[in-house]
PDB file of C-alpha atoms in Angstrom:
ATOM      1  CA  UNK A 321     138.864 102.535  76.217  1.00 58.00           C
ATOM      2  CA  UNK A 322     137.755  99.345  75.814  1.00 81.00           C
ATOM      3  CA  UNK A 323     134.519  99.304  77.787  1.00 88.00           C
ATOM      4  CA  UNK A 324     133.937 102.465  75.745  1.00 92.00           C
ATOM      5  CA  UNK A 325     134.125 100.939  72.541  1.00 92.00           C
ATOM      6  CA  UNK A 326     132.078  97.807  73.662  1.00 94.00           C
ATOM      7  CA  UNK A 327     129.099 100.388  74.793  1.00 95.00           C
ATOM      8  CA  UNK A 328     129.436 102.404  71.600  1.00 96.00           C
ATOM      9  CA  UNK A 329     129.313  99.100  69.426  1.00 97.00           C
ATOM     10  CA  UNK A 330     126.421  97.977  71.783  1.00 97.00           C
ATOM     11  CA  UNK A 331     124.840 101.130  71.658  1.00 97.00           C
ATOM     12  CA  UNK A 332     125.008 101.386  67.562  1.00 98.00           C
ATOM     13  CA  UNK A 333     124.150  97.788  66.924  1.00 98.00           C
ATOM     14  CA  UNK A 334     120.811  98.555  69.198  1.00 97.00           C
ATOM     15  CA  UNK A 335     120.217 101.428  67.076  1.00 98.00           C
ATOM     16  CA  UNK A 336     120.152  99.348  63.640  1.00 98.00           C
ATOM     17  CA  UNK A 337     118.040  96.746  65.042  1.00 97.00           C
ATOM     18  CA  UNK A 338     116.003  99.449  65.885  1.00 97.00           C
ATOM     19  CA  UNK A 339     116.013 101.093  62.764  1.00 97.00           C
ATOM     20  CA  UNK A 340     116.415  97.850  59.875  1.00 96.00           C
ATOM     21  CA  UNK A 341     115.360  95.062  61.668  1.00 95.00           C
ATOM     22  CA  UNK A 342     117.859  92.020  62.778  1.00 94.00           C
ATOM     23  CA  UNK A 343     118.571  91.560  58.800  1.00 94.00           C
ATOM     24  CA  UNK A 344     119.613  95.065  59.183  1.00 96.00           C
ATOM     25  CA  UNK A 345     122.513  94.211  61.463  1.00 97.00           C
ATOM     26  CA  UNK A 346     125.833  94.057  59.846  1.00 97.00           C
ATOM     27  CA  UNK A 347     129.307  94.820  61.316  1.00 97.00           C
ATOM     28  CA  UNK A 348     129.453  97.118  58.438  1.00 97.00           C
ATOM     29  CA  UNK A 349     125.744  98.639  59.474  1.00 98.00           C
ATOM     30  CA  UNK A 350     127.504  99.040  62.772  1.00 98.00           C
ATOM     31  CA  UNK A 351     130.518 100.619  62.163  1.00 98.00           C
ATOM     32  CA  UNK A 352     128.628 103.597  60.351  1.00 97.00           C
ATOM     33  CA  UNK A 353     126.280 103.723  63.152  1.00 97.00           C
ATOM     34  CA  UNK A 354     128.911 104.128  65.255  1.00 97.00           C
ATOM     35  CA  UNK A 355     131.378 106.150  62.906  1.00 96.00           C
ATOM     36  CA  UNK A 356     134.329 104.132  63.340  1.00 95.00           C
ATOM     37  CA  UNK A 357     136.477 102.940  60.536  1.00 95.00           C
ATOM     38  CA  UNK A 358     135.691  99.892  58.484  1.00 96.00           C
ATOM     39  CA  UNK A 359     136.330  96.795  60.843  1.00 95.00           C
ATOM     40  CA  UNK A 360     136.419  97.648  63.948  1.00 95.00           C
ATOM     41  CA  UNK A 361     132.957  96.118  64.978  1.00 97.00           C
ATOM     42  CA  UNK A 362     134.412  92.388  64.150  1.00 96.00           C
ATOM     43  CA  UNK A 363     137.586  93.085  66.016  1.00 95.00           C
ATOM     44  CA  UNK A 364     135.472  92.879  69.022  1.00 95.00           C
ATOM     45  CA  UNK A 365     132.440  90.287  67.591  1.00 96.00           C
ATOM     46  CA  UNK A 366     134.328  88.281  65.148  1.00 96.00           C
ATOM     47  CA  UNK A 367     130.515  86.436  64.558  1.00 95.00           C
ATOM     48  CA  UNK A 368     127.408  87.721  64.084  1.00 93.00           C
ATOM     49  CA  UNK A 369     126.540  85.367  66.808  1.00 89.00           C
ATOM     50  CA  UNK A 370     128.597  87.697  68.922  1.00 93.00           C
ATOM     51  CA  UNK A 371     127.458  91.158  67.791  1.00 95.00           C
ATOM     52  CA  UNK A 372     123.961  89.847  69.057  1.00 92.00           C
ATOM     53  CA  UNK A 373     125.789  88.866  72.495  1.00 89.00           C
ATOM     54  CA  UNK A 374     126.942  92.112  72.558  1.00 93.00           C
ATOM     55  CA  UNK A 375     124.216  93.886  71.810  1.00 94.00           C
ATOM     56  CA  UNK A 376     121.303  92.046  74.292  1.00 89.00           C
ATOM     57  CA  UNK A 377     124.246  92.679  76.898  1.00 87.00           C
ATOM     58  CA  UNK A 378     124.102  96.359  76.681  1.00 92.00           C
ATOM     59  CA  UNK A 379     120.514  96.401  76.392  1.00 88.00           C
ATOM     60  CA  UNK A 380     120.525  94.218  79.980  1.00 82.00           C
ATOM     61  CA  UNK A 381     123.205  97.106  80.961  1.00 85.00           C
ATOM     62  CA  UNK A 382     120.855  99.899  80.136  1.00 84.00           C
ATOM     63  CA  UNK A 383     118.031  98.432  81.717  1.00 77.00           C
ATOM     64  CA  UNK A 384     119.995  97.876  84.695  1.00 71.00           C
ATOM     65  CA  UNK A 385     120.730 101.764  85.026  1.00 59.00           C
ATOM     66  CA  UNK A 386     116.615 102.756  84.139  1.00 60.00           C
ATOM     67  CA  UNK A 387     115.309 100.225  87.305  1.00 59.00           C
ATOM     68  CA  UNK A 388     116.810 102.397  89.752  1.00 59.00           C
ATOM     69  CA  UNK A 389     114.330 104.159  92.360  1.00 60.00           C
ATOM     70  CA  UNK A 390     112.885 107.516  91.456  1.00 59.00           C
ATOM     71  CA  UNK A 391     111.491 109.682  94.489  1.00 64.00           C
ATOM     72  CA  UNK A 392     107.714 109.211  95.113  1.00 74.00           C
ATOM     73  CA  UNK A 393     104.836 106.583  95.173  1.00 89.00           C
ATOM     74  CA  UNK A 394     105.255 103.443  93.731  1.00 91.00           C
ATOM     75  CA  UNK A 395     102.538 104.431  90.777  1.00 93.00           C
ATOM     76  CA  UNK A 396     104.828 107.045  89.946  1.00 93.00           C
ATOM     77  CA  UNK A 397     107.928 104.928  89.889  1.00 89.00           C
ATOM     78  CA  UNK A 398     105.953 102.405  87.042  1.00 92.00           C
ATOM     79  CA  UNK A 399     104.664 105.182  85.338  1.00 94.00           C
ATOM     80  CA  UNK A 400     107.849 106.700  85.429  1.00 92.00           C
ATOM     81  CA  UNK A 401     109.599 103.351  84.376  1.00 90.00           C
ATOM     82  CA  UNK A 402     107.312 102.902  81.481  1.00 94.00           C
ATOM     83  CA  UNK A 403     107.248 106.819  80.504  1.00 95.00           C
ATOM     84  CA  UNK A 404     111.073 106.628  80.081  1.00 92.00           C
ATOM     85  CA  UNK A 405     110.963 103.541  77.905  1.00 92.00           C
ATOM     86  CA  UNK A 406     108.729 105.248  75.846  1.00 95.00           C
ATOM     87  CA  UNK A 407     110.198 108.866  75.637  1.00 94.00           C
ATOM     88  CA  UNK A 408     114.279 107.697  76.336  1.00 92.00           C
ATOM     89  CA  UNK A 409     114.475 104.228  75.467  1.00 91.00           C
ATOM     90  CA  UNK A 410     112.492 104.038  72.296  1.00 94.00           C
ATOM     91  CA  UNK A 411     115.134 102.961  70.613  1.00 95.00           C
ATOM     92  CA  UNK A 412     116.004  99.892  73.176  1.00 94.00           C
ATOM     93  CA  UNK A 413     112.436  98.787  73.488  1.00 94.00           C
ATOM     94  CA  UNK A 414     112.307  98.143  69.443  1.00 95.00           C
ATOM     95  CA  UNK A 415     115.011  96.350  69.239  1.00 96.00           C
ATOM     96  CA  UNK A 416     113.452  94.482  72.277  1.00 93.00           C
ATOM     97  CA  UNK A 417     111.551  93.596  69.960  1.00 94.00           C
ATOM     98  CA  UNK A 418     113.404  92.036  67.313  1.00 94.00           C
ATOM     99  CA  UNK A 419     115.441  90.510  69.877  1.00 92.00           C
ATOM    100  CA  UNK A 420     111.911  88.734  71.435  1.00 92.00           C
ATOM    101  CA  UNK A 421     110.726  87.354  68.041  1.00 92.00           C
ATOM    102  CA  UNK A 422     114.764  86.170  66.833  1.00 90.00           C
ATOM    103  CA  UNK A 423     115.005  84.614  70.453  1.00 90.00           C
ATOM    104  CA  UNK A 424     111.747  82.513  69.285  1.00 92.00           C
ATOM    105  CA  UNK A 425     113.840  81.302  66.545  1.00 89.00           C
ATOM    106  CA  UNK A 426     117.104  81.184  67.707  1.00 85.00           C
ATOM    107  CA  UNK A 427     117.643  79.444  70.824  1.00 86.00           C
ATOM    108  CA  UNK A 428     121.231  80.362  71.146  1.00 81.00           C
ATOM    109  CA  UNK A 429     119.580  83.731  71.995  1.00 84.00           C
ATOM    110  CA  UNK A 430     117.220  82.720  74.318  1.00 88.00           C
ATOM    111  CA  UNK A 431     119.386  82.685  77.827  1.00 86.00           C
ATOM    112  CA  UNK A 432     120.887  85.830  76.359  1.00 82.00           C
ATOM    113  CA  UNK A 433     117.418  87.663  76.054  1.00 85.00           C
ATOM    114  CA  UNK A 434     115.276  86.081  79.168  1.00 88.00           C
ATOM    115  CA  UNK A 435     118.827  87.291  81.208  1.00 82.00           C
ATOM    116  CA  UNK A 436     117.366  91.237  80.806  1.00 80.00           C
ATOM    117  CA  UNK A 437     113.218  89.947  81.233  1.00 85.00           C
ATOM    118  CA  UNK A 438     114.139  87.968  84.409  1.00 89.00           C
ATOM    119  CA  UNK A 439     116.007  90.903  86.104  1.00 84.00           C
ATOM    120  CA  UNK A 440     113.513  93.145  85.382  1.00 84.00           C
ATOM    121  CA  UNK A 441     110.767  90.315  87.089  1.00 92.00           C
ATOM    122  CA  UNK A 442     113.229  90.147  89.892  1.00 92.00           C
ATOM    123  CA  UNK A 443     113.411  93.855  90.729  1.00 87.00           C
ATOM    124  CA  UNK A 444     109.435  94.037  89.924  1.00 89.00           C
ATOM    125  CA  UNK A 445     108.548  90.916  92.923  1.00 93.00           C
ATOM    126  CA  UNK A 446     111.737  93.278  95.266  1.00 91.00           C
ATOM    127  CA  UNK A 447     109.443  96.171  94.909  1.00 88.00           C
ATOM    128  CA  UNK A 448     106.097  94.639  95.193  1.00 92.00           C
ATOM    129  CA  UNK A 449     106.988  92.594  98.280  1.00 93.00           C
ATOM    130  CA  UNK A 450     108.214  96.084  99.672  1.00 90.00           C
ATOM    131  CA  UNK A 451     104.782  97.631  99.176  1.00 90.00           C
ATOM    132  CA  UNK A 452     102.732  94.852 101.047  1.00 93.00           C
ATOM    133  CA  UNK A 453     101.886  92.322  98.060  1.00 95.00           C
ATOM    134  CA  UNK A 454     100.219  89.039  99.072  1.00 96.00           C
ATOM    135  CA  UNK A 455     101.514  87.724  96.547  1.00 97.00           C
ATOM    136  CA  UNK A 456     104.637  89.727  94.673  1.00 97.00           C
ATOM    137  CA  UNK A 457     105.050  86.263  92.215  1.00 96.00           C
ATOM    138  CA  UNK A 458     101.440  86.606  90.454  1.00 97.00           C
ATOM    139  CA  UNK A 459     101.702  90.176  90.746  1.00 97.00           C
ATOM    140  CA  UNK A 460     104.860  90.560  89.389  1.00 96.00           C
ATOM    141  CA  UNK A 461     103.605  88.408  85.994  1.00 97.00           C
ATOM    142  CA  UNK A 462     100.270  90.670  85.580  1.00 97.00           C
ATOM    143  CA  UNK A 463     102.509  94.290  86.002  1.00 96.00           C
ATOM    144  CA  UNK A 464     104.884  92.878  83.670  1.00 95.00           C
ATOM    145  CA  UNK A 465     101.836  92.310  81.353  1.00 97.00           C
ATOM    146  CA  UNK A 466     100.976  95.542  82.024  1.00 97.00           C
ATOM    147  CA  UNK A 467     104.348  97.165  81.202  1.00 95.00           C
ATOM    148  CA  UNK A 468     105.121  95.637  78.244  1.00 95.00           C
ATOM    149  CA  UNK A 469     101.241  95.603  76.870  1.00 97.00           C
ATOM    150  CA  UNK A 470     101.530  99.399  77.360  1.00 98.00           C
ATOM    151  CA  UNK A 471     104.871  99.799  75.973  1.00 97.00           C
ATOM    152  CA  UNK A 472     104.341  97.504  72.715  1.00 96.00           C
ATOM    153  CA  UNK A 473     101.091  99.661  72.863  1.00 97.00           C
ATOM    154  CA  UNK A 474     102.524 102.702  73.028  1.00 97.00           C
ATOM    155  CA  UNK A 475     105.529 102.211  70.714  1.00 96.00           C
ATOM    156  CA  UNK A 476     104.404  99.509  67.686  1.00 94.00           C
ATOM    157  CA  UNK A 477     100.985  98.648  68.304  1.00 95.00           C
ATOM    158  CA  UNK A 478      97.441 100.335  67.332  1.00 95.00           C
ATOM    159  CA  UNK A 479      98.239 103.150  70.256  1.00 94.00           C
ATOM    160  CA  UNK A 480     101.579 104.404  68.829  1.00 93.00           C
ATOM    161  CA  UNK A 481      99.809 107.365  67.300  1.00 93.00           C
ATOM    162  CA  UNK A 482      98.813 108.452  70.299  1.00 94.00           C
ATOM    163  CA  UNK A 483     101.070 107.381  73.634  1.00 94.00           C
ATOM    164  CA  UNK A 484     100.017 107.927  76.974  1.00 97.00           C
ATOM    165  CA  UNK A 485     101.045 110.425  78.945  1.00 97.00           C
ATOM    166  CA  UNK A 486     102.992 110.346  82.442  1.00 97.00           C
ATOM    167  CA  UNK A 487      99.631 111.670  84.045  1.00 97.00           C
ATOM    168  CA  UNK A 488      97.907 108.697  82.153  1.00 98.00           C
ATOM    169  CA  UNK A 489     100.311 106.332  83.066  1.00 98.00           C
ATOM    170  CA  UNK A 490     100.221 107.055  86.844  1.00 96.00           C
ATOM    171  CA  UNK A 491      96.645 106.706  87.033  1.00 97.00           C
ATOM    172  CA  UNK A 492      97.126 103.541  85.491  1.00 97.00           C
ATOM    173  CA  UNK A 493      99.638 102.388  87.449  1.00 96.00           C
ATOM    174  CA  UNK A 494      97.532 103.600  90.506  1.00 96.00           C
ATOM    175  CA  UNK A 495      94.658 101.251  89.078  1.00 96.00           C
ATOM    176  CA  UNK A 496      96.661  98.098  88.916  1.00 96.00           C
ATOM    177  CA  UNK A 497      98.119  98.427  92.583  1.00 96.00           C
ATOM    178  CA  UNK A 498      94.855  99.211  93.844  1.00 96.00           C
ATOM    179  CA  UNK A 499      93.349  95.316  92.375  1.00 96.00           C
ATOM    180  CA  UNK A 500      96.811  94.364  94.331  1.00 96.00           C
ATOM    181  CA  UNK A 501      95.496  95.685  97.728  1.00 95.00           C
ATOM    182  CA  UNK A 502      98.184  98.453  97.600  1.00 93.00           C
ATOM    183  CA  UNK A 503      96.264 101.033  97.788  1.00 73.00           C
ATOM    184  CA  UNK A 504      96.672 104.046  95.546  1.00 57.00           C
ATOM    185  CA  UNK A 505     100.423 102.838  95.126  1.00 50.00           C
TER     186      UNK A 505
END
C-alpha cells in the first residue's frame, strides 16, 4: 500500500504544479488532489523539501515507463515519444517545467531534476548508436533540442494553439535523422 500511496501523492503533487505553479504546492493542495484526509501527504514528506523529492521521483518513474520501444521506425518511435508527452503527459511536461526554472534556483533540486534529463539523454545516445549514428553524443544533444523545443512548443509556447500532429511529428522526426545520415529513420 505504500508504494501506492507514494505514486498517488507523486502523481497529485505533479498535478498542482501543473495546475498552480510550485507556490501552488502545499501538502494541503496535495491531499485534495489526491482526496485523502487532511495530513496524510506530510506523513510521507514531512518537508516541502521532500514533497519536491517525491514528486521529480515519480516524474523520473513515469518517464521511465513512456521510453520504452514502440513497434516501427525510429521516426515513429520520436514522434511517438513526443506525441504522448503532448496528448498523455501534458500534465508531467508542465510541471517539467516548473521543476526546470525552481532547479535554476534551488540547487538542492538540481541532482534531483538532471536525474530524469540524463536518463532520457542516455536512452536517446542507446537508440541512436543502434541506428548507425557517427556520432550518438552530438546527436543525442540536437534531438533532445528538438524534443523539448517541440514539446515547450507545443504545450506553453507560441504553438500551443495549434500542436502538431503524429503525422507532423514523424515527418519531422524523419527530417532530423536524415541530417544524421540515418536515413528516413
Amino acid at each position: 500500500m505504500t508504494g501506492e500511496r507514494l505514486a498517488a501523492i507523486g502523481d497529485a503533487a505533479i498535478a498542482v504544479i501543473a495546475a498552480e505553479g510550485m507556490r501552488g504546492l502545499t501538502h494541503r493542495a496535495v491531499d485534495r488532489r489526491a482526496e485523502l484526509p487532511t495530513g496524510s501527504t506530510s506523513y510521507y514528506a514531512r518537508t516541502r523539501a521532500a514533497l519536491l523529492e517525491l514528486a521529480i521521483t515519480r516524474m523520473v518513474e513515469l518517464d521511465e515507463v513512456t521510453m520504452e520501444p514502440v513497434p516501427g521506425g525510429l521516426a515513429e518511435y520520436l514522434a511517438g515519444f513526443v506525441h504522448a508527452a503532448l496528448v498523455h503527459g501534458r500534465v508531467r511536461m508542465l510541471a517539467r517545467y516548473e521543476f526546470a526554472l525552481e532547479a535554476t534556483r534551488r540547487p538542492e533540486l538540481r541532482a534531483a531534476y538532471d536525474r530524469g534529463g540524463l536518463a532520457i539523454r542516455r536512452r536517446c545516445s542507446e537508440i541512436l548508436a543502434e541506428a548507425g549514428s557517427a556520432d550518438p553524443a552530438r546527436h543525442t544533444r540536437i534531438l533532445i533540442c528538438w524534443i523539448d523545443g517541440t514539446i515547450f512548443d507545443s504545450l506553453a509556447g507560441t504553438g500551443s494553439g495549434h500542436p502538431p500532429e503524429l503525422r507532423e511529428l514523424v515527418l519531422g522526426a524523419r527530417e532530423l535523422l536524415a541530417g544524421f545520415g540515418l536515413g528516413r529513420g
